Each structure stands twice: as structure tokens, then as C-alpha cells.
PDB file of C-alpha atoms in Angstrom:
ATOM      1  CA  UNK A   1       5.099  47.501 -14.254  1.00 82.00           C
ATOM      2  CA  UNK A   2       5.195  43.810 -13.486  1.00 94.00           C
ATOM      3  CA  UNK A   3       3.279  42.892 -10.108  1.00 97.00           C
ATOM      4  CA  UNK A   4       5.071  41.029  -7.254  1.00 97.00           C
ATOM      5  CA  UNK A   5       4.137  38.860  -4.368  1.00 98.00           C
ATOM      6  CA  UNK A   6       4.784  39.674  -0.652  1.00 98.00           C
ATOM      7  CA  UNK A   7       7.621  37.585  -0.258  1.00 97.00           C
ATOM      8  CA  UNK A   8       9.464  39.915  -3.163  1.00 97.00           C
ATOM      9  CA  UNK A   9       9.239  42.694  -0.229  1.00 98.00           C
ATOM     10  CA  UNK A  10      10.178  40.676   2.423  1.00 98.00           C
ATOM     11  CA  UNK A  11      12.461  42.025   5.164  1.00 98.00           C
ATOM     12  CA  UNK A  12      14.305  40.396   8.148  1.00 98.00           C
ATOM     13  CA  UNK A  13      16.093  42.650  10.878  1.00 98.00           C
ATOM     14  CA  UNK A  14      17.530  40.683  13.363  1.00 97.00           C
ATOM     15  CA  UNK A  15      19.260  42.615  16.602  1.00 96.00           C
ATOM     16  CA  UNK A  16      19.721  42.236  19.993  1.00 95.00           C
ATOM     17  CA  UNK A  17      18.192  44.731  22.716  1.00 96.00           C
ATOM     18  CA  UNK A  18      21.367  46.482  24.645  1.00 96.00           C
ATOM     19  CA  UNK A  19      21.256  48.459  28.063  1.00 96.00           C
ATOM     20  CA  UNK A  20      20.281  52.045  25.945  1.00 96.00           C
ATOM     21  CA  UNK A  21      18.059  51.063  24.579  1.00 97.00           C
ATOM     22  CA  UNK A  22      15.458  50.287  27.681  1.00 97.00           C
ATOM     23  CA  UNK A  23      13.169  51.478  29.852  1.00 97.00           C
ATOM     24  CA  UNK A  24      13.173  51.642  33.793  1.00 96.00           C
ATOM     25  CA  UNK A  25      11.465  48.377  33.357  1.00 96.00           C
ATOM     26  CA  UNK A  26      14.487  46.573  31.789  1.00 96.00           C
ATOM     27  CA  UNK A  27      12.321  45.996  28.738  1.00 97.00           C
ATOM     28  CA  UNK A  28      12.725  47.721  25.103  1.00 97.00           C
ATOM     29  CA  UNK A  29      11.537  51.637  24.772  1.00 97.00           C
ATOM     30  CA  UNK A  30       8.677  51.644  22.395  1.00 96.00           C
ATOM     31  CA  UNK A  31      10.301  54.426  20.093  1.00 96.00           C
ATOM     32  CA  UNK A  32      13.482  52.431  19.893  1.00 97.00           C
ATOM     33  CA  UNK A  33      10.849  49.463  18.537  1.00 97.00           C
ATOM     34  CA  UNK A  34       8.251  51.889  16.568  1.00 97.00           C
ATOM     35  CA  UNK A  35      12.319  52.710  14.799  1.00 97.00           C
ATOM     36  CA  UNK A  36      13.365  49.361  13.910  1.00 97.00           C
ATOM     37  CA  UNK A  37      10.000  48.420  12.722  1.00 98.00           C
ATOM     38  CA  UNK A  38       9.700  51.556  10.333  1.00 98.00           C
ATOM     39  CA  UNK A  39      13.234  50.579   9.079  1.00 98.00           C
ATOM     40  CA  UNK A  40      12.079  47.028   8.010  1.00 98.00           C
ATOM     41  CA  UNK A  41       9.306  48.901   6.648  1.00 98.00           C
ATOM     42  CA  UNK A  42      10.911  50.945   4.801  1.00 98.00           C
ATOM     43  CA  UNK A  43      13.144  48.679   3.366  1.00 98.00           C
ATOM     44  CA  UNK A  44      10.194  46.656   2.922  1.00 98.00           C
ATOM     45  CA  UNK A  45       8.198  49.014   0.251  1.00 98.00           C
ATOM     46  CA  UNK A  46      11.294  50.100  -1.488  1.00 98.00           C
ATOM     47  CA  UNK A  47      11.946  46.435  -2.474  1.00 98.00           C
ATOM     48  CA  UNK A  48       8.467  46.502  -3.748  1.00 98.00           C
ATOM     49  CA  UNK A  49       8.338  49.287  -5.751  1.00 98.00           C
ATOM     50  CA  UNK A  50      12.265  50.126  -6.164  1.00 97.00           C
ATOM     51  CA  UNK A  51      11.797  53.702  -5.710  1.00 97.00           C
ATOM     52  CA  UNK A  52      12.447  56.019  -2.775  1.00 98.00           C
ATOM     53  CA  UNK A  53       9.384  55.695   0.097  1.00 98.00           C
ATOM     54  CA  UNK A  54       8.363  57.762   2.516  1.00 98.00           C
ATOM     55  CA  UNK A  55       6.224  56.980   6.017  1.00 97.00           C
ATOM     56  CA  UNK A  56       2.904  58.476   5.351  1.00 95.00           C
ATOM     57  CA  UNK A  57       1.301  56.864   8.854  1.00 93.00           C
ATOM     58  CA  UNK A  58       1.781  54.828  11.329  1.00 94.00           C
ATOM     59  CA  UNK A  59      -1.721  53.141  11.423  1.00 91.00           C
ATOM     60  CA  UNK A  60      -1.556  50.610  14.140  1.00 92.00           C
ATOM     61  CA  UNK A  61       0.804  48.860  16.527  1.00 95.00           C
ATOM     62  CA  UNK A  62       0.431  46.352  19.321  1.00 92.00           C
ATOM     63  CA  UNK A  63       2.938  46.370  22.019  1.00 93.00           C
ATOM     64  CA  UNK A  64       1.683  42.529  23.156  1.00 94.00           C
ATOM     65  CA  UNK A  65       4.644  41.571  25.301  1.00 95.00           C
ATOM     66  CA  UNK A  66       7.709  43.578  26.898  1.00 96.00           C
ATOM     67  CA  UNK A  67      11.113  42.820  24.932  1.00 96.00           C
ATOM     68  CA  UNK A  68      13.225  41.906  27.625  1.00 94.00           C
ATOM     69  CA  UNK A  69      16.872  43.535  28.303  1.00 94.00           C
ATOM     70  CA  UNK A  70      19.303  41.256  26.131  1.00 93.00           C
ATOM     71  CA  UNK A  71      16.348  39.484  24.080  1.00 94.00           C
ATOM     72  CA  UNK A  72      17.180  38.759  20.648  1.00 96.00           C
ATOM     73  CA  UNK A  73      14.718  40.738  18.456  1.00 97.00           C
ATOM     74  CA  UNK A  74      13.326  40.084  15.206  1.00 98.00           C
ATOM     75  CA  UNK A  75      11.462  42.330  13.093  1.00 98.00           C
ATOM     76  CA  UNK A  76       9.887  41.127   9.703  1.00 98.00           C
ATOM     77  CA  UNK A  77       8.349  43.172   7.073  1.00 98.00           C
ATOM     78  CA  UNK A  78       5.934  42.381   4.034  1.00 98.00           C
ATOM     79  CA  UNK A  79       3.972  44.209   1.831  1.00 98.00           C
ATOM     80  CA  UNK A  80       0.347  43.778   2.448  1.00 98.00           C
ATOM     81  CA  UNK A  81      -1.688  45.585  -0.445  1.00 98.00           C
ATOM     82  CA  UNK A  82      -0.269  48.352  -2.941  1.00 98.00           C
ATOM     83  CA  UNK A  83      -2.616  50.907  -4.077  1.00 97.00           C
ATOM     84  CA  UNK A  84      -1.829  53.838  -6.683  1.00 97.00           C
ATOM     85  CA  UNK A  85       1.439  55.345  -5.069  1.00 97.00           C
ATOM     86  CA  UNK A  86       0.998  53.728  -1.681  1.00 97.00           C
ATOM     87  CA  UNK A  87       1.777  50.010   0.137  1.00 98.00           C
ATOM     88  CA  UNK A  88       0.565  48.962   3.262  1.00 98.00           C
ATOM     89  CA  UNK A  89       3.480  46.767   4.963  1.00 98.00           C
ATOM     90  CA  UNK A  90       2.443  44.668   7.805  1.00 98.00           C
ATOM     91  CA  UNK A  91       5.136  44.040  10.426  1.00 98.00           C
ATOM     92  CA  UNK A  92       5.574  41.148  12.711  1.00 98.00           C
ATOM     93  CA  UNK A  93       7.677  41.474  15.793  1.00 98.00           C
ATOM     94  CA  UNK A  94       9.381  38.149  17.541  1.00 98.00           C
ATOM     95  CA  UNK A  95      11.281  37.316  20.435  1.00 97.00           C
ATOM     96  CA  UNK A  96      14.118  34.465  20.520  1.00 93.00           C
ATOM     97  CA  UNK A  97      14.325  32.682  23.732  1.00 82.00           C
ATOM     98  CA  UNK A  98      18.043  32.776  24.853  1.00 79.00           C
ATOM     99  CA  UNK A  99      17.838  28.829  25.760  1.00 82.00           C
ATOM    100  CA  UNK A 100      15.721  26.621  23.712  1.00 87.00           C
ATOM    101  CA  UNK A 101      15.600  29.132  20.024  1.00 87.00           C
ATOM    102  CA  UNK A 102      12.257  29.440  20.090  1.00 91.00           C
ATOM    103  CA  UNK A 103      10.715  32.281  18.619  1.00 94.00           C
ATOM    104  CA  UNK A 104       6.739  34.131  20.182  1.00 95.00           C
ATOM    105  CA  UNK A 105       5.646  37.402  19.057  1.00 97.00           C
ATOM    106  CA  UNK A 106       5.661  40.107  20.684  1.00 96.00           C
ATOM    107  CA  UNK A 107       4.201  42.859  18.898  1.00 97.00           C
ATOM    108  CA  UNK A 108       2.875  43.811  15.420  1.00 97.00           C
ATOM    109  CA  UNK A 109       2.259  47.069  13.133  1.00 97.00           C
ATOM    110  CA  UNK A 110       0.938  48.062  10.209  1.00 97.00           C
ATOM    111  CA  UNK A 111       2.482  51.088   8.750  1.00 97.00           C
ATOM    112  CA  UNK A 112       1.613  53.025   5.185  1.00 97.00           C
ATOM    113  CA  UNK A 113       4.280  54.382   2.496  1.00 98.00           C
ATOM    114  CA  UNK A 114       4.427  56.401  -0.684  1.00 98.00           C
ATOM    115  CA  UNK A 115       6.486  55.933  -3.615  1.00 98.00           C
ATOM    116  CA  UNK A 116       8.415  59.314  -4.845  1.00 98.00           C
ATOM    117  CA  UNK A 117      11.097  60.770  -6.716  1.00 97.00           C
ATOM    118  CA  UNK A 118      13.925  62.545  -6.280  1.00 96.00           C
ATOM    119  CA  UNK A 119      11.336  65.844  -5.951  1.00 97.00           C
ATOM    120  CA  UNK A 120       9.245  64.149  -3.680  1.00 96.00           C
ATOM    121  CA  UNK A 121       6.650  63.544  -6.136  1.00 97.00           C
ATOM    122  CA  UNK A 122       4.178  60.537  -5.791  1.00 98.00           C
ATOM    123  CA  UNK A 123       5.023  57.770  -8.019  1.00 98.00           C
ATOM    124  CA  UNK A 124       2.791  54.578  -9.267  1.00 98.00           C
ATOM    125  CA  UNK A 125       3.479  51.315  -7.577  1.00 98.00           C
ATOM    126  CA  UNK A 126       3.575  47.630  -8.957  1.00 98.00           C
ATOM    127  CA  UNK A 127       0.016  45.724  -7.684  1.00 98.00           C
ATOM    128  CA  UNK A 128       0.599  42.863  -5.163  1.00 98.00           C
ATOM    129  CA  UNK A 129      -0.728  39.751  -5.609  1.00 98.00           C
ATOM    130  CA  UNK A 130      -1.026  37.523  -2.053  1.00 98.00           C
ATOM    131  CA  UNK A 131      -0.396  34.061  -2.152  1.00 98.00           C
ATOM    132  CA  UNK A 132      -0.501  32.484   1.043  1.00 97.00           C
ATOM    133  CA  UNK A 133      -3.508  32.214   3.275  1.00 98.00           C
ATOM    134  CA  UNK A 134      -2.068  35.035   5.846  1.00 97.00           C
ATOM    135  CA  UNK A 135      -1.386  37.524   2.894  1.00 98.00           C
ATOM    136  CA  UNK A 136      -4.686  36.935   0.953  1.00 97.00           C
ATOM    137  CA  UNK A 137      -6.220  37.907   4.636  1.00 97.00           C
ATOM    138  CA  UNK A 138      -3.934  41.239   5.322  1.00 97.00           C
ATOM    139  CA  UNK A 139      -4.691  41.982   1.384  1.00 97.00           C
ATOM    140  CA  UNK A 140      -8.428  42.071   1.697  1.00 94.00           C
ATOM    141  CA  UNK A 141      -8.308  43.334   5.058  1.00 94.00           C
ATOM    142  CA  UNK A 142      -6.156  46.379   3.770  1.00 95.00           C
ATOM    143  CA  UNK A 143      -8.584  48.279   1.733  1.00 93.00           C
ATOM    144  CA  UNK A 144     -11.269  48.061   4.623  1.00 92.00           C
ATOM    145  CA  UNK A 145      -8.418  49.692   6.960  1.00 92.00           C
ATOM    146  CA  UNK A 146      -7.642  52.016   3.682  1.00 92.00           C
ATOM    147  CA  UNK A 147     -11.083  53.232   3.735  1.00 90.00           C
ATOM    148  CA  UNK A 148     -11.506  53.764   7.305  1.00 89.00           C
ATOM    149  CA  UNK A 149      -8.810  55.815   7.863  1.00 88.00           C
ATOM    150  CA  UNK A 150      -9.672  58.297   4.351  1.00 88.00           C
ATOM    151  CA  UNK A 151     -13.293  58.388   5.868  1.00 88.00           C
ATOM    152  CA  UNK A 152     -12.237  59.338   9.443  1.00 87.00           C
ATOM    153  CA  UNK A 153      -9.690  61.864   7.676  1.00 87.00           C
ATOM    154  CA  UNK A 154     -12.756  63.181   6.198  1.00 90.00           C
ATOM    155  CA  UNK A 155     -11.156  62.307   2.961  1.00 90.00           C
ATOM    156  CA  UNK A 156     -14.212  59.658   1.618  1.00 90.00           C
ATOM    157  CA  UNK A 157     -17.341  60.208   2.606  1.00 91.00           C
ATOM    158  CA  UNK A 158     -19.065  56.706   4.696  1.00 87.00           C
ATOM    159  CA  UNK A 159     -21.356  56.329   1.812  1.00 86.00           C
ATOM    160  CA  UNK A 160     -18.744  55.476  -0.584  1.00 89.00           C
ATOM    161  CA  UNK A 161     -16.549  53.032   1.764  1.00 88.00           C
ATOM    162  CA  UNK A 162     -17.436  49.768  -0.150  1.00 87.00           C
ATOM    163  CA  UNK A 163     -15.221  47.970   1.166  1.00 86.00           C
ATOM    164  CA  UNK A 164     -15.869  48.706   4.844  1.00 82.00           C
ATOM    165  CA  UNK A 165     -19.586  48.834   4.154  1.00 79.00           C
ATOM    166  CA  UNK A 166     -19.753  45.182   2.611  1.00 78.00           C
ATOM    167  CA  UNK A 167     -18.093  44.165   6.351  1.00 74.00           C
ATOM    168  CA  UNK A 168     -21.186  44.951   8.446  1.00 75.00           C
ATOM    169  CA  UNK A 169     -24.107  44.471   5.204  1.00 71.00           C
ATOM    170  CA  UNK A 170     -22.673  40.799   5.032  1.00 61.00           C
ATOM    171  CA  UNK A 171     -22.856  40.273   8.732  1.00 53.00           C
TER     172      UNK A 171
END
């Protein structure tokens, strides 16, 4: 299995926020968001691994800034880290102002897929290798995030979360 950079899984949806799809607020519903980002997600690990994926968790999101009524929204997806039969994809969320093009974002995520088959069955994924500055960061920063959440699962026991453990010993 050969290994691939981020920017092999990267994903680009591009849409524009319509009257059904807001809140009393004028501004996007979060679920409508938390939707399109798990699509680019999606997307996102089944370029990497070209298999079937499935959302295993939803591990963080940041709802910065309301997306306006009629903003232009776009979501972009990368793989972060691949483990065994999972990838982390770390989302970036950006609004387009209307007048001048320019883009600010608005909110982020970081969600976690599993390879499978047809049967549902966990499948091995191709390692990642960052390049950038930004992806070596979300790489590294992925296993510490990996090990917190098995550890709070009660999945790893603190003791063996090197990772997460080398974070506060090198402090």
C-alpha cells in the first residue's frame, strides 16, 4: 500500500446557504453545517484509502462565526494522520464575502473514519506523510487527540498514552 500526502485527500465543497437551511437568526443551522462538513469528510478519507468509510466520531468542532443567510460557504477537507483502519480528517470551514471575494473562517472540525468492506469489516489504510508546516502540526497533534479520546473511552489506560504524556513531561 503506497502512502499519500494530504493534498491526495483533499476535498473542496463549495455551496451557497439558502432560506432552509437557517436558523431564526438568519444564520446557517449547525446540523445543516456538522452535514456538509461530514460529506467533505467523507469524501475526504475515501480518496485516501479508496475504500468505503464510515464516521466513527465526531471529535471536535468550532462554530467560530455565524454563516450568514446567502453567504457563500466553503468546506475543505484533508486527511490529517491515518492509523491502522482509521484517518483523522481535519476540516476547515470559510466564508466568501459577497463584495470584495475574500475568504475568513468560520468554523473548523476534526472528524474520525474507518476503512471497510462491503461486510463492514475494518480494512488497513495507506500511512500519510505531511508535508507542509500546517499538516506536519495536525499529524503530530493527531495521535495526542488519538490517545485522549481511547483513554477517556477507557480504552488505554493514562499510563500508556505516550504521546499525550510526552506533552506535559516536556513542558
Amino acid at each position: 500500500m503506497q502512502a499519500k500526502t494530504p493534498e491526495h485527500s483533499k476535498t473542496t465543497l463549495t455551496d451557497v446557504v439558502l432560506p432552509g437551511e437557517t436558523n431564526a437568526l438568519n444564520s446557517l443551522f449547525g446540523g445543516e453545517l456538522l452535514a456538509r462538513m461530514d460529506r467533505a469528510a467523507s469524501i475526504s478519507a475515501s480518496r485516501h484509502c479508496r475504500h468505503i468509510v464510515v464516521t466513527a466520531s465526531v471529535n471536535h468542532v468550532a462554530f467560530s462565526k455565524p454563516i450568514p443567510l446567502g453567504s457563500v460557504v466553503t468546506v475543505e477537507a484533508k486527511v490529517s494522520r491515518a492509523f491502522k483502519t482509521s484517518m483523522e480528517v481535519y476540516i476547515d470551514v470559510w466564508i466568501e464575502d459577497r463584495e470584495s471575494g475574500e475568504k475568513s473562517k468560520a468554523n473548523e472540525g476534526i472528524y474520525t473514519f474507518v476503512a471497510v468492506d462491503e461486510a463492514g469489516r475494518p480494512l488497513s489504510v495507506p500511512e500519510l506523510i505531511p508535508e507542509t508546516d500546517l499538516e506536519k502540526k495536525r499529524f503530530e497533534a493527531a495521535l495526542r487527540r488519538k490517545e485522549l479520546s481511547l483513554v477517556l473511552a477507557g480504552k488505554m489506560k493514562p499510563h500508556d498514552a505516550i504521546a499525550l504524556k510526552a506533552l506535559f513531561l516536556n513542558s
